[in-house]
Amino acid sequence: MSTIPWLGPNDPFPDPRSQSDPDPEVPGLLAVSERIYSGQLERAYRSGIFPWYSDHQPVLWWSPDPRMTLNPANLKISQSLRKTIRSTLDDPSLTLRVDHDFSGVMRACATTERPGQDGTWITHEIMDAYTALHEQGHAHCITLEQNQQAIGGLYCVSFGGMVFGESMFSKVRDSSKLALAALCAWCYDHRVTLIDCQQETAHLRSLGAMPIGRSEFLQHVACAIHAPIQGKWVMDKFILERYLQ
């Protein structure tokens, strides 16, 4: 860890476009900080960097190579998910909401048990930092509700025409997939061509995500964050009708 820089409140991140990883034994780890300082999270995302760490660790800042990404147009909709979409559209007790109870969505993601994971990276500090981004209009959540109770959803970060997926939760089968499908439909409609999925998993690959090289990803981010988005983060469940055509 001695070769990995510790960042103070105003220190810039190492530039992953021009600098190699500081420690080859920990590929993708660019820097460490004692905490998430004011403005640091926004600077990180604009540079294609994200925090990922656990309680009792310093803040670890990552830019992995390759980077898992999803083109919204390439989301895979299985026959069973298509059937779930039909039943969701026909069920008046089910609604899709945007930016409702952002902190509640983060808590649900933090407490979701995941195979092969012990604990969560969504610490109290992470919740505070992303909630602040949400209040600034740069973090959003999508939830599927049944009788006004959240049964699945996700949250993400957005700057310009770049969307960074963060985490999902599901209390009912396919509910998080419905939230992701809604996000992809919204992105497609607003000409967002890449969603960052951060790290590769078999689950993400099954949904159509693919890894790309870090340099290609960072080049895309550098352009996309300056692309203006026409329209607001507004949608309901009928945006899912796209997948039935």
PDB file of C-alpha atoms in Angstrom:
ATOM      1  CA  MET A   1       0.000   0.000   0.000  1.00  0.00           C
ATOM      2  CA  SER A   2       3.028   2.277   0.448  1.00  0.00           C
ATOM      3  CA  THR A   3       3.141   3.103  -3.278  1.00  0.00           C
ATOM      4  CA  ILE A   4      -0.547   4.095  -3.416  1.00  0.00           C
ATOM      5  CA  PRO A   5      -1.030   7.835  -2.798  1.00  0.00           C
ATOM      6  CA  TRP A   6      -3.047   9.125   0.146  1.00  0.00           C
ATOM      7  CA  LEU A   7      -5.235  12.035  -0.868  1.00  0.00           C
ATOM      8  CA  GLY A   8      -5.987  15.101   1.197  1.00  0.00           C
ATOM      9  CA  PRO A   9      -9.080  17.307   0.798  1.00  0.00           C
ATOM     10  CA  ASN A  10      -7.760  19.175  -2.250  1.00  0.00           C
ATOM     11  CA  ASP A  11      -5.413  16.637  -3.803  1.00  0.00           C
ATOM     12  CA  PRO A  12      -6.163  15.624  -7.401  1.00  0.00           C
ATOM     13  CA  PHE A  13      -6.720  12.005  -8.334  1.00  0.00           C
ATOM     14  CA  PRO A  14      -4.017  10.237 -10.318  1.00  0.00           C
ATOM     15  CA  ASP A  15      -4.978  10.311 -13.992  1.00  0.00           C
ATOM     16  CA  PRO A  16      -5.672   6.712 -15.078  1.00  0.00           C
ATOM     17  CA  ARG A  17      -5.462   7.810 -18.714  1.00  0.00           C
ATOM     18  CA  SER A  18      -1.783   8.642 -18.470  1.00  0.00           C
ATOM     19  CA  GLN A  19      -0.549   6.913 -15.303  1.00  0.00           C
ATOM     20  CA  SER A  20      -0.231   3.212 -14.617  1.00  0.00           C
ATOM     21  CA  ASP A  21      -1.695   1.664 -11.477  1.00  0.00           C
ATOM     22  CA  PRO A  22       0.541   2.614  -8.528  1.00  0.00           C
ATOM     23  CA  ASP A  23       0.649  -0.945  -7.158  1.00  0.00           C
ATOM     24  CA  PRO A  24       0.610  -3.787  -9.750  1.00  0.00           C
ATOM     25  CA  GLU A  25      -0.448  -6.209  -7.009  1.00  0.00           C
ATOM     26  CA  VAL A  26      -3.721  -4.296  -6.577  1.00  0.00           C
ATOM     27  CA  PRO A  27      -4.790  -3.552 -10.172  1.00  0.00           C
ATOM     28  CA  GLY A  28      -7.306  -0.759 -10.530  1.00  0.00           C
ATOM     29  CA  LEU A  29      -6.673   0.809  -7.107  1.00  0.00           C
ATOM     30  CA  LEU A  30      -5.547   4.381  -7.762  1.00  0.00           C
ATOM     31  CA  ALA A  31      -5.609   6.154  -4.416  1.00  0.00           C
ATOM     32  CA  VAL A  32      -6.667   6.114  -0.779  1.00  0.00           C
ATOM     33  CA  SER A  33      -8.135   8.806   1.445  1.00  0.00           C
ATOM     34  CA  GLU A  34      -9.048   9.035   5.111  1.00  0.00           C
ATOM     35  CA  ARG A  35     -12.615  10.003   4.247  1.00  0.00           C
ATOM     36  CA  ILE A  36     -14.735  11.248   1.332  1.00  0.00           C
ATOM     37  CA  TYR A  37     -14.048  14.958   1.295  1.00  0.00           C
ATOM     38  CA  SER A  38     -16.436  17.628   0.055  1.00  0.00           C
ATOM     39  CA  GLY A  39     -16.543  17.676  -3.749  1.00  0.00           C
ATOM     40  CA  GLN A  40     -14.289  14.632  -4.009  1.00  0.00           C
ATOM     41  CA  LEU A  41     -16.998  12.198  -5.111  1.00  0.00           C
ATOM     42  CA  GLU A  42     -18.049  14.390  -8.034  1.00  0.00           C
ATOM     43  CA  ARG A  43     -14.436  14.845  -9.131  1.00  0.00           C
ATOM     44  CA  ALA A  44     -13.969  11.091  -8.992  1.00  0.00           C
ATOM     45  CA  TYR A  45     -16.965  10.246 -11.175  1.00  0.00           C
ATOM     46  CA  ARG A  46     -16.075  12.892 -13.711  1.00  0.00           C
ATOM     47  CA  SER A  47     -12.714  11.109 -13.985  1.00  0.00           C
ATOM     48  CA  GLY A  48     -14.191   7.610 -14.221  1.00  0.00           C
ATOM     49  CA  ILE A  49     -13.187   6.712 -10.652  1.00  0.00           C
ATOM     50  CA  PHE A  50     -15.405   5.319  -7.881  1.00  0.00           C
ATOM     51  CA  PRO A  51     -15.056   4.451  -4.167  1.00  0.00           C
ATOM     52  CA  TRP A  52     -15.359   0.855  -2.984  1.00  0.00           C
ATOM     53  CA  TYR A  53     -14.363  -0.160   0.507  1.00  0.00           C
ATOM     54  CA  SER A  54     -15.725  -1.631   3.736  1.00  0.00           C
ATOM     55  CA  ASP A  55     -16.190  -0.350   7.260  1.00  0.00           C
ATOM     56  CA  HIS A  56     -12.927   0.063   9.173  1.00  0.00           C
ATOM     57  CA  GLN A  57     -11.014   0.575   5.913  1.00  0.00           C
ATOM     58  CA  PRO A  58      -9.808   3.864   4.449  1.00  0.00           C
ATOM     59  CA  VAL A  59     -11.657   5.063   1.360  1.00  0.00           C
ATOM     60  CA  LEU A  60     -10.332   3.113  -1.638  1.00  0.00           C
ATOM     61  CA  TRP A  61     -10.644   4.764  -5.064  1.00  0.00           C
ATOM     62  CA  TRP A  62     -10.832   2.478  -8.117  1.00  0.00           C
ATOM     63  CA  SER A  63     -10.614   2.579 -11.905  1.00  0.00           C
ATOM     64  CA  PRO A  64     -10.528  -1.077 -13.016  1.00  0.00           C
ATOM     65  CA  ASP A  65      -9.290  -2.329 -16.358  1.00  0.00           C
ATOM     66  CA  PRO A  66     -11.323  -3.681 -18.030  1.00  0.00           C
ATOM     67  CA  ARG A  67     -14.531  -1.882 -17.041  1.00  0.00           C
ATOM     68  CA  MET A  68     -17.926  -3.592 -17.134  1.00  0.00           C
ATOM     69  CA  THR A  69     -20.462  -1.556 -19.129  1.00  0.00           C
ATOM     70  CA  LEU A  70     -23.934  -1.930 -20.536  1.00  0.00           C
ATOM     71  CA  ASN A  71     -25.220  -0.376 -23.727  1.00  0.00           C
ATOM     72  CA  PRO A  72     -28.905   0.291 -22.926  1.00  0.00           C
ATOM     73  CA  ALA A  73     -29.872  -0.948 -26.386  1.00  0.00           C
ATOM     74  CA  ASN A  74     -28.258  -4.320 -25.615  1.00  0.00           C
ATOM     75  CA  LEU A  75     -30.164  -5.181 -22.443  1.00  0.00           C
ATOM     76  CA  LYS A  76     -31.253  -8.816 -22.678  1.00  0.00           C
ATOM     77  CA  ILE A  77     -34.925  -9.391 -21.956  1.00  0.00           C
ATOM     78  CA  SER A  78     -35.686 -13.072 -21.403  1.00  0.00           C
ATOM     79  CA  GLN A  79     -39.064 -14.582 -22.138  1.00  0.00           C
ATOM     80  CA  SER A  80     -39.758 -14.920 -18.417  1.00  0.00           C
ATOM     81  CA  LEU A  81     -38.880 -11.263 -17.811  1.00  0.00           C
ATOM     82  CA  ARG A  82     -41.066 -10.227 -20.735  1.00  0.00           C
ATOM     83  CA  LYS A  83     -43.904 -12.149 -19.090  1.00  0.00           C
ATOM     84  CA  THR A  84     -43.223 -10.322 -15.823  1.00  0.00           C
ATOM     85  CA  ILE A  85     -43.335  -6.991 -17.660  1.00  0.00           C
ATOM     86  CA  ARG A  86     -46.776  -7.825 -19.058  1.00  0.00           C
ATOM     87  CA  SER A  87     -48.138  -8.765 -15.653  1.00  0.00           C
ATOM     88  CA  THR A  88     -46.581  -5.654 -14.086  1.00  0.00           C
ATOM     89  CA  LEU A  89     -48.246  -3.378 -16.607  1.00  0.00           C
ATOM     90  CA  ASP A  90     -51.592  -5.072 -15.964  1.00  0.00           C
ATOM     91  CA  ASP A  91     -51.351  -4.955 -12.164  1.00  0.00           C
ATOM     92  CA  PRO A  92     -52.738  -1.687 -10.723  1.00  0.00           C
ATOM     93  CA  SER A  93     -51.037  -2.332  -7.384  1.00  0.00           C
ATOM     94  CA  LEU A  94     -47.586  -2.028  -9.002  1.00  0.00           C
ATOM     95  CA  THR A  95     -46.046   1.371  -9.704  1.00  0.00           C
ATOM     96  CA  LEU A  96     -42.632   2.621 -10.787  1.00  0.00           C
ATOM     97  CA  ARG A  97     -41.256   5.744  -9.113  1.00  0.00           C
ATOM     98  CA  VAL A  98     -38.191   7.894  -9.680  1.00  0.00           C
ATOM     99  CA  ASP A  99     -36.225   9.729  -6.984  1.00  0.00           C
ATOM    100  CA  HIS A 100     -38.567   8.734  -4.182  1.00  0.00           C
ATOM    101  CA  ASP A 101     -36.911   7.981  -0.819  1.00  0.00           C
ATOM    102  CA  PHE A 102     -33.355   7.887  -2.147  1.00  0.00           C
ATOM    103  CA  SER A 103     -31.850   7.149   1.257  1.00  0.00           C
ATOM    104  CA  GLY A 104     -34.342   4.309   1.731  1.00  0.00           C
ATOM    105  CA  VAL A 105     -33.238   2.755  -1.558  1.00  0.00           C
ATOM    106  CA  MET A 106     -29.600   2.953  -0.461  1.00  0.00           C
ATOM    107  CA  ARG A 107     -30.457   1.306   2.857  1.00  0.00           C
ATOM    108  CA  ALA A 108     -32.305  -1.476   1.042  1.00  0.00           C
ATOM    109  CA  CYS A 109     -29.287  -2.049  -1.217  1.00  0.00           C
ATOM    110  CA  ALA A 110     -26.973  -2.063   1.803  1.00  0.00           C
ATOM    111  CA  THR A 111     -28.985  -4.689   3.675  1.00  0.00           C
ATOM    112  CA  THR A 112     -29.581  -7.037   0.739  1.00  0.00           C
ATOM    113  CA  GLU A 113     -27.790 -10.352   1.183  1.00  0.00           C
ATOM    114  CA  ARG A 114     -25.640 -11.262  -1.804  1.00  0.00           C
ATOM    115  CA  PRO A 115     -24.050 -14.667  -2.490  1.00  0.00           C
ATOM    116  CA  GLY A 116     -20.303 -14.638  -1.866  1.00  0.00           C
ATOM    117  CA  GLN A 117     -20.321 -11.278  -0.077  1.00  0.00           C
ATOM    118  CA  ASP A 118     -19.812 -10.773   3.635  1.00  0.00           C
ATOM    119  CA  GLY A 119     -21.085  -7.360   4.644  1.00  0.00           C
ATOM    120  CA  THR A 120     -21.583  -4.316   2.452  1.00  0.00           C
ATOM    121  CA  TRP A 121     -19.532  -1.560   0.912  1.00  0.00           C
ATOM    122  CA  ILE A 122     -22.446   0.871   1.378  1.00  0.00           C
ATOM    123  CA  THR A 123     -21.234   2.405   4.622  1.00  0.00           C
ATOM    124  CA  HIS A 124     -22.832   5.310   6.487  1.00  0.00           C
ATOM    125  CA  GLU A 125     -20.237   7.601   4.910  1.00  0.00           C
ATOM    126  CA  ILE A 126     -21.150   6.316   1.439  1.00  0.00           C
ATOM    127  CA  MET A 127     -24.837   6.910   2.160  1.00  0.00           C
ATOM    128  CA  ASP A 128     -24.168  10.491   3.236  1.00  0.00           C
ATOM    129  CA  ALA A 129     -21.949  11.226   0.223  1.00  0.00           C
ATOM    130  CA  TYR A 130     -24.369   9.823  -2.369  1.00  0.00           C
ATOM    131  CA  THR A 131     -27.369  11.437  -0.699  1.00  0.00           C
ATOM    132  CA  ALA A 132     -25.567  14.754  -1.080  1.00  0.00           C
ATOM    133  CA  LEU A 133     -25.081  13.976  -4.799  1.00  0.00           C
ATOM    134  CA  HIS A 134     -28.788  13.178  -5.013  1.00  0.00           C
ATOM    135  CA  GLU A 135     -29.677  16.521  -3.457  1.00  0.00           C
ATOM    136  CA  GLN A 136     -27.486  18.185  -6.098  1.00  0.00           C
ATOM    137  CA  GLY A 137     -29.346  16.341  -8.886  1.00  0.00           C
ATOM    138  CA  HIS A 138     -26.508  13.966  -9.773  1.00  0.00           C
ATOM    139  CA  ALA A 139     -27.773  10.727  -8.188  1.00  0.00           C
ATOM    140  CA  HIS A 140     -31.128   9.079  -8.856  1.00  0.00           C
ATOM    141  CA  CYS A 141     -33.130   6.073  -7.784  1.00  0.00           C
ATOM    142  CA  ILE A 142     -35.803   3.964  -9.473  1.00  0.00           C
ATOM    143  CA  THR A 143     -38.126   1.835  -7.366  1.00  0.00           C
ATOM    144  CA  LEU A 144     -40.830  -0.670  -8.107  1.00  0.00           C
ATOM    145  CA  GLU A 145     -43.590  -0.446  -5.510  1.00  0.00           C
ATOM    146  CA  GLN A 146     -46.489  -2.714  -4.664  1.00  0.00           C
ATOM    147  CA  ASN A 147     -49.260  -0.999  -2.740  1.00  0.00           C
ATOM    148  CA  GLN A 148     -46.813   1.867  -2.072  1.00  0.00           C
ATOM    149  CA  GLN A 149     -44.179  -0.453  -0.557  1.00  0.00           C
ATOM    150  CA  ALA A 150     -40.801  -0.731  -2.305  1.00  0.00           C
ATOM    151  CA  ILE A 151     -40.145  -4.272  -3.526  1.00  0.00           C
ATOM    152  CA  GLY A 152     -37.112  -3.613  -5.719  1.00  0.00           C
ATOM    153  CA  GLY A 153     -35.014  -0.877  -7.212  1.00  0.00           C
ATOM    154  CA  LEU A 154     -31.649   0.672  -7.891  1.00  0.00           C
ATOM    155  CA  TYR A 155     -29.690   3.878  -7.613  1.00  0.00           C
ATOM    156  CA  CYS A 156     -27.210   5.449  -9.985  1.00  0.00           C
ATOM    157  CA  VAL A 157     -25.069   8.519 -10.579  1.00  0.00           C
ATOM    158  CA  SER A 158     -25.442  10.784 -13.603  1.00  0.00           C
ATOM    159  CA  PHE A 159     -23.353  13.584 -15.065  1.00  0.00           C
ATOM    160  CA  GLY A 160     -24.414  14.910 -18.450  1.00  0.00           C
ATOM    161  CA  GLY A 161     -24.942  11.959 -20.774  1.00  0.00           C
ATOM    162  CA  MET A 162     -23.078   9.472 -18.588  1.00  0.00           C
ATOM    163  CA  VAL A 163     -24.851   7.131 -16.167  1.00  0.00           C
ATOM    164  CA  PHE A 164     -22.984   5.121 -13.534  1.00  0.00           C
ATOM    165  CA  GLY A 165     -24.902   2.178 -12.105  1.00  0.00           C
ATOM    166  CA  GLU A 166     -24.337   1.634  -8.405  1.00  0.00           C
ATOM    167  CA  SER A 167     -26.436  -1.003  -6.667  1.00  0.00           C
ATOM    168  CA  MET A 168     -29.778  -2.830  -6.830  1.00  0.00           C
ATOM    169  CA  PHE A 169     -32.072  -4.612  -4.401  1.00  0.00           C
ATOM    170  CA  SER A 170     -34.882  -7.069  -4.901  1.00  0.00           C
ATOM    171  CA  LYS A 171     -37.496  -8.313  -2.446  1.00  0.00           C
ATOM    172  CA  VAL A 172     -39.649  -9.930  -5.145  1.00  0.00           C
ATOM    173  CA  ARG A 173     -38.343 -11.918  -8.090  1.00  0.00           C
ATOM    174  CA  ASP A 174     -37.348  -9.781 -11.111  1.00  0.00           C
ATOM    175  CA  SER A 175     -38.161  -6.480  -9.356  1.00  0.00           C
ATOM    176  CA  SER A 176     -34.610  -5.147  -9.654  1.00  0.00           C
ATOM    177  CA  LYS A 177     -34.479  -6.298 -13.286  1.00  0.00           C
ATOM    178  CA  LEU A 178     -37.624  -4.266 -13.966  1.00  0.00           C
ATOM    179  CA  ALA A 179     -35.949  -1.205 -12.462  1.00  0.00           C
ATOM    180  CA  LEU A 180     -32.881  -1.812 -14.626  1.00  0.00           C
ATOM    181  CA  ALA A 181     -35.049  -2.264 -17.719  1.00  0.00           C
ATOM    182  CA  ALA A 182     -36.753   1.052 -16.959  1.00  0.00           C
ATOM    183  CA  LEU A 183     -33.363   2.741 -16.551  1.00  0.00           C
ATOM    184  CA  CYS A 184     -32.163   1.312 -19.871  1.00  0.00           C
ATOM    185  CA  ALA A 185     -35.342   2.457 -21.628  1.00  0.00           C
ATOM    186  CA  TRP A 186     -34.947   5.973 -20.215  1.00  0.00           C
ATOM    187  CA  CYS A 187     -31.270   6.051 -21.223  1.00  0.00           C
ATOM    188  CA  TYR A 188     -32.112   4.864 -24.730  1.00  0.00           C
ATOM    189  CA  ASP A 189     -34.755   7.566 -25.102  1.00  0.00           C
ATOM    190  CA  HIS A 190     -32.277  10.218 -23.931  1.00  0.00           C
ATOM    191  CA  ARG A 191     -29.363   9.021 -26.087  1.00  0.00           C
ATOM    192  CA  VAL A 192     -27.282   7.700 -23.223  1.00  0.00           C
ATOM    193  CA  THR A 193     -25.249   4.974 -24.892  1.00  0.00           C
ATOM    194  CA  LEU A 194     -23.281   3.525 -21.988  1.00  0.00           C
ATOM    195  CA  ILE A 195     -24.077   2.637 -18.376  1.00  0.00           C
ATOM    196  CA  ASP A 196     -21.104   1.969 -16.137  1.00  0.00           C
ATOM    197  CA  CYS A 197     -21.433  -1.331 -14.253  1.00  0.00           C
ATOM    198  CA  GLN A 198     -17.986  -1.064 -12.640  1.00  0.00           C
ATOM    199  CA  GLN A 199     -16.937  -4.687 -12.134  1.00  0.00           C
ATOM    200  CA  GLU A 200     -17.657  -7.846 -14.084  1.00  0.00           C
ATOM    201  CA  THR A 201     -20.094 -10.427 -12.730  1.00  0.00           C
ATOM    202  CA  ALA A 202     -21.856 -13.354 -14.357  1.00  0.00           C
ATOM    203  CA  HIS A 203     -25.202 -11.747 -13.507  1.00  0.00           C
ATOM    204  CA  LEU A 204     -24.356  -8.519 -15.333  1.00  0.00           C
ATOM    205  CA  ARG A 205     -23.026 -10.443 -18.319  1.00  0.00           C
ATOM    206  CA  SER A 206     -26.295 -12.419 -18.488  1.00  0.00           C
ATOM    207  CA  LEU A 207     -28.136  -9.104 -18.811  1.00  0.00           C
ATOM    208  CA  GLY A 208     -26.030  -7.966 -21.757  1.00  0.00           C
ATOM    209  CA  ALA A 209     -23.188  -6.098 -20.066  1.00  0.00           C
ATOM    210  CA  MET A 210     -19.726  -6.398 -21.588  1.00  0.00           C
ATOM    211  CA  PRO A 211     -16.235  -5.380 -20.451  1.00  0.00           C
ATOM    212  CA  ILE A 212     -14.329  -2.714 -22.353  1.00  0.00           C
ATOM    213  CA  GLY A 213     -10.790  -1.442 -21.930  1.00  0.00           C
ATOM    214  CA  ARG A 214     -10.194   1.314 -19.392  1.00  0.00           C
ATOM    215  CA  SER A 215      -8.817   3.749 -21.962  1.00  0.00           C
ATOM    216  CA  GLU A 216     -11.920   3.337 -24.140  1.00  0.00           C
ATOM    217  CA  PHE A 217     -14.178   3.754 -21.127  1.00  0.00           C
ATOM    218  CA  LEU A 218     -12.411   6.894 -19.894  1.00  0.00           C
ATOM    219  CA  GLN A 219     -12.492   8.421 -23.361  1.00  0.00           C
ATOM    220  CA  HIS A 220     -16.251   7.842 -23.464  1.00  0.00           C
ATOM    221  CA  VAL A 221     -16.721   9.370 -19.996  1.00  0.00           C
ATOM    222  CA  ALA A 222     -14.685  12.443 -20.914  1.00  0.00           C
ATOM    223  CA  CYS A 223     -17.066  13.150 -23.809  1.00  0.00           C
ATOM    224  CA  ALA A 224     -20.360  11.975 -22.295  1.00  0.00           C
ATOM    225  CA  ILE A 225     -20.220  14.050 -19.099  1.00  0.00           C
ATOM    226  CA  HIS A 226     -20.357  17.196 -21.247  1.00  0.00           C
ATOM    227  CA  ALA A 227     -23.285  16.012 -23.376  1.00  0.00           C
ATOM    228  CA  PRO A 228     -26.477  17.831 -22.388  1.00  0.00           C
ATOM    229  CA  ILE A 229     -29.513  15.705 -21.554  1.00  0.00           C
ATOM    230  CA  GLN A 230     -32.846  16.924 -22.890  1.00  0.00           C
ATOM    231  CA  GLY A 231     -35.624  16.134 -20.431  1.00  0.00           C
ATOM    232  CA  LYS A 232     -35.874  15.196 -16.793  1.00  0.00           C
ATOM    233  CA  TRP A 233     -35.575  12.005 -14.797  1.00  0.00           C
ATOM    234  CA  VAL A 234     -39.269  11.227 -15.110  1.00  0.00           C
ATOM    235  CA  MET A 235     -40.858   7.890 -16.003  1.00  0.00           C
ATOM    236  CA  ASP A 236     -43.512   5.421 -14.941  1.00  0.00           C
ATOM    237  CA  LYS A 237     -43.907   1.682 -15.461  1.00  0.00           C
ATOM    238  CA  PHE A 238     -45.305   2.108 -18.945  1.00  0.00           C
ATOM    239  CA  ILE A 239     -41.827   2.938 -20.186  1.00  0.00           C
ATOM    240  CA  LEU A 240     -41.428  -0.866 -20.090  1.00  0.00           C
ATOM    241  CA  GLU A 241     -43.845  -1.232 -23.004  1.00  0.00           C
ATOM    242  CA  ARG A 242     -40.792  -0.820 -25.245  1.00  0.00           C
ATOM    243  CA  TYR A 243     -39.833  -4.424 -24.500  1.00  0.00           C
ATOM    244  CA  LEU A 244     -43.181  -5.810 -25.642  1.00  0.00           C
ATOM    245  CA  GLN A 245     -43.027  -4.361 -29.155  1.00  0.00           C
TER     246      GLN A 245
END
